[in-house]
mmCIF file of C-alpha atoms in Angstrom:
data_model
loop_
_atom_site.group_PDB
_atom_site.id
_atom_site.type_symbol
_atom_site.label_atom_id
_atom_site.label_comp_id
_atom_site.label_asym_id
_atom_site.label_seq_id
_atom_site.Cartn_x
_atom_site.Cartn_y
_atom_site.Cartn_z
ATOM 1 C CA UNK A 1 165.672 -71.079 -9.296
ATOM 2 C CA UNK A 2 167.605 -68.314 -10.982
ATOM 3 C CA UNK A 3 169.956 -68.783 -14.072
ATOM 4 C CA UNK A 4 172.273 -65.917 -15.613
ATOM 5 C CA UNK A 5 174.524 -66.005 -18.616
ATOM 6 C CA UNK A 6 176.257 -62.837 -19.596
ATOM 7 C CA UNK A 7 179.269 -61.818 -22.792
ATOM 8 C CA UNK A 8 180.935 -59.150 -23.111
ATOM 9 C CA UNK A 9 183.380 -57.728 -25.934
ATOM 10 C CA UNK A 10 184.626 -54.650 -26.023
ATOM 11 C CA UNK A 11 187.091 -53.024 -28.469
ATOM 12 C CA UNK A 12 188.313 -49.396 -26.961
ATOM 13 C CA UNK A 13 191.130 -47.481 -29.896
ATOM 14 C CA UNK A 14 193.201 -44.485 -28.661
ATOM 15 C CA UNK A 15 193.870 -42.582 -31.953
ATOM 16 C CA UNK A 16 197.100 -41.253 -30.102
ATOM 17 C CA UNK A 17 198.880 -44.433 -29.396
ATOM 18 C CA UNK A 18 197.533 -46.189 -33.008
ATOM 19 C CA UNK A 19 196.570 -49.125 -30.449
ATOM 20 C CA UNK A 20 193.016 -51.045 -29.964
ATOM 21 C CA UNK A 21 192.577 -52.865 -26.376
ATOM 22 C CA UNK A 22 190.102 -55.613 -26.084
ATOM 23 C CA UNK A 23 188.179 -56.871 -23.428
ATOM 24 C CA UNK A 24 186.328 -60.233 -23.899
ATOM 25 C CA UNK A 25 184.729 -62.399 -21.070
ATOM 26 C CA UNK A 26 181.924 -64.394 -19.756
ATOM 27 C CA UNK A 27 179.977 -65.061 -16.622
ATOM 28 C CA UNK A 28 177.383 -67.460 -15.506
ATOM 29 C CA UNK A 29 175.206 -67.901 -12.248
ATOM 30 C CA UNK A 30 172.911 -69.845 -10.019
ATOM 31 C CA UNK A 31 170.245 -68.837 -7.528
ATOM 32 C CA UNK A 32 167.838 -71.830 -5.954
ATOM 33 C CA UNK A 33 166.064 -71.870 -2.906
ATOM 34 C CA UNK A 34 165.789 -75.758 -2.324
ATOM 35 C CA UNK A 35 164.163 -75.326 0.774
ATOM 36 C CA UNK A 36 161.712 -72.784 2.764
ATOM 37 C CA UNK A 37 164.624 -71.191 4.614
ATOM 38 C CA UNK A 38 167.591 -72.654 2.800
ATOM 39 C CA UNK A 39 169.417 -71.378 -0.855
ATOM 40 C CA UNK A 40 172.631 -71.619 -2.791
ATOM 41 C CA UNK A 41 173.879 -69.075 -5.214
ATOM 42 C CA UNK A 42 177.227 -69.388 -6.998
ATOM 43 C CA UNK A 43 178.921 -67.586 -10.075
ATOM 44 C CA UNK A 44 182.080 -67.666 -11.966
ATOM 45 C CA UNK A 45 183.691 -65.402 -14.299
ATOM 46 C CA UNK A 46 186.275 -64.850 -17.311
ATOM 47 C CA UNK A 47 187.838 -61.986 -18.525
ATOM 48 C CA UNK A 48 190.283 -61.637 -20.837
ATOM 49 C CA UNK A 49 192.318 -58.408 -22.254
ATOM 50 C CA UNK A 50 194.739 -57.589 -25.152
ATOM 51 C CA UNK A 51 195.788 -54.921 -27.420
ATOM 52 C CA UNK A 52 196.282 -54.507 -31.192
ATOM 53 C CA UNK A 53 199.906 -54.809 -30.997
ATOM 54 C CA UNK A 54 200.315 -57.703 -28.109
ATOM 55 C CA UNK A 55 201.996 -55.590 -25.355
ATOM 56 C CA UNK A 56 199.896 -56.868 -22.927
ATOM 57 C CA UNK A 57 197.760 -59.461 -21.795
ATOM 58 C CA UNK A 58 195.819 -60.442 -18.923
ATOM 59 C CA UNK A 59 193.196 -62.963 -17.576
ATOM 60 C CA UNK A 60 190.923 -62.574 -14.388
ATOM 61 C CA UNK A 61 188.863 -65.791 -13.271
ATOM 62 C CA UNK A 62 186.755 -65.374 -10.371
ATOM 63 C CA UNK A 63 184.216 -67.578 -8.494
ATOM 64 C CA UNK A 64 181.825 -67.726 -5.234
ATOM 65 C CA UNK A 65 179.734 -69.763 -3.621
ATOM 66 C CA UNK A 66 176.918 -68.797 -0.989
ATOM 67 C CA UNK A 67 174.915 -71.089 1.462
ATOM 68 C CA UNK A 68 171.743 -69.036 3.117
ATOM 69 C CA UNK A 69 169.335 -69.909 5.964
ATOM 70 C CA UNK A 70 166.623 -66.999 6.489
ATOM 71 C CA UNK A 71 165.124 -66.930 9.825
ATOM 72 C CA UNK A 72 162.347 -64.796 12.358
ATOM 73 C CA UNK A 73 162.805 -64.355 15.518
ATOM 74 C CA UNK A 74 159.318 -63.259 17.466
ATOM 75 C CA UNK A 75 159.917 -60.285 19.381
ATOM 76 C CA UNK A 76 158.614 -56.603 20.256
ATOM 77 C CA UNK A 77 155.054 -58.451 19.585
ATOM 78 C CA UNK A 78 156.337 -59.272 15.254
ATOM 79 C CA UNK A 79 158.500 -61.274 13.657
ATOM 80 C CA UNK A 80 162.052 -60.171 13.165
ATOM 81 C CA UNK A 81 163.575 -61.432 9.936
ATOM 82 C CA UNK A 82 167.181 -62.706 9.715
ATOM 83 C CA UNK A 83 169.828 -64.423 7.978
ATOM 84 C CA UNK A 84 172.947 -66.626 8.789
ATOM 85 C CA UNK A 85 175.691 -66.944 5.667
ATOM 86 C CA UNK A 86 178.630 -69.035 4.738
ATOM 87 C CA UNK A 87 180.275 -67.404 1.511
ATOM 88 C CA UNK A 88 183.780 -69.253 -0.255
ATOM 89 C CA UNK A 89 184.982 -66.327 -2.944
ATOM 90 C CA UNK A 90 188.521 -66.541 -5.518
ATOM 91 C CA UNK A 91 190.139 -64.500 -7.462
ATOM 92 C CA UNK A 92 193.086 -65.306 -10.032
ATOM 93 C CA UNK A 93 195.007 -62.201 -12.356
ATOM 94 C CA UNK A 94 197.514 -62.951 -14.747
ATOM 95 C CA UNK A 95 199.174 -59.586 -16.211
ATOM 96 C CA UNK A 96 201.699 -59.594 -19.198
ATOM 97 C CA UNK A 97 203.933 -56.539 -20.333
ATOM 98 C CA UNK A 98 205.951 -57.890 -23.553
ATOM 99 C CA UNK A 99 207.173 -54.249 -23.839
ATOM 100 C CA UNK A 100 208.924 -54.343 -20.697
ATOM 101 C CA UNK A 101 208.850 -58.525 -19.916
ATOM 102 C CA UNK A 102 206.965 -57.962 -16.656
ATOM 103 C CA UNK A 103 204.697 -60.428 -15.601
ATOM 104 C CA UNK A 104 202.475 -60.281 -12.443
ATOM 105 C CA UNK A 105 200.028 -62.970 -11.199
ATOM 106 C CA UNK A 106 198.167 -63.044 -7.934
ATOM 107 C CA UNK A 107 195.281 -65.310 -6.994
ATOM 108 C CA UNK A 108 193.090 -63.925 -3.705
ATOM 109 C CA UNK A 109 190.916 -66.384 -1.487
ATOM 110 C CA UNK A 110 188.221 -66.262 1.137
ATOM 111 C CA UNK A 111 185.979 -68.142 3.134
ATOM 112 C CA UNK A 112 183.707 -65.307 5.595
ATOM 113 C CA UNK A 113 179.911 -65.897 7.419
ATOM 114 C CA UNK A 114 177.534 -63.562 8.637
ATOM 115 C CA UNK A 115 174.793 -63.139 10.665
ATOM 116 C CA UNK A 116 172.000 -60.432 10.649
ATOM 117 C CA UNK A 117 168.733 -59.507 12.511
ATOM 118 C CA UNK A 118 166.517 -56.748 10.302
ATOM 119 C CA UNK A 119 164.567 -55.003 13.206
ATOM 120 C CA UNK A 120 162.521 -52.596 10.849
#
């Protein structure tokens, strides 16, 4: 089983503008193969931006989720390794412009699966 934790902070000042953006956010993760030929992995995400002088704002979430079976298939006298996948992924962005009173949010979704065959 693999665990991840990442932060992030970052402070970026245009001398031209007189204006400091920020970026702060956070991220975790999972990785466990429970069985031979079976693991999970999942993540989520935050990130969060703003200036100096609060023309803008946004937040970005995102998330997946991963369910793996590895298989061989014998063949060409050696075992061919594989993989079948089922993978859920979302996306949210909230955007706020006080200097012009535009706001934008969007939120993208998807559910895809795979299969592959390695034959080298």
């Amino acid at each position: 089983m693999n665990l991840s934790l990442g932060f992030n902070r970052a402070r970026n000042y245009s001398r031209e503008r007189d204006l400091a953006t920020y970026t702060n956010g956070g991220n975790g993760g999972i990785d466990w193969q429970f069985a031979q030929r079976w693991s999970v992995a999942a993540s989520v995400g935050r990130t969060l931006g703003s200036d100096s002088r609060n023309f803008t704002e946004s937040a970005n979430d995102n998330a997946q989720a991963q369910l793996t079976y590895r298989y061989e298939i014998a063949s060409f006298g050696r075992k061919l390794p594989g993989q079948v996948f089922v993978r859920y992924a979302r996306q949210a962005n909230e955007n706020r412009d006080a200097s012009f009173g535009l706001a934008a949010d969007g939120t993208q979704w998807a559910w895809d699966a795979g299969i592959s065959l390695s034959l080298f």
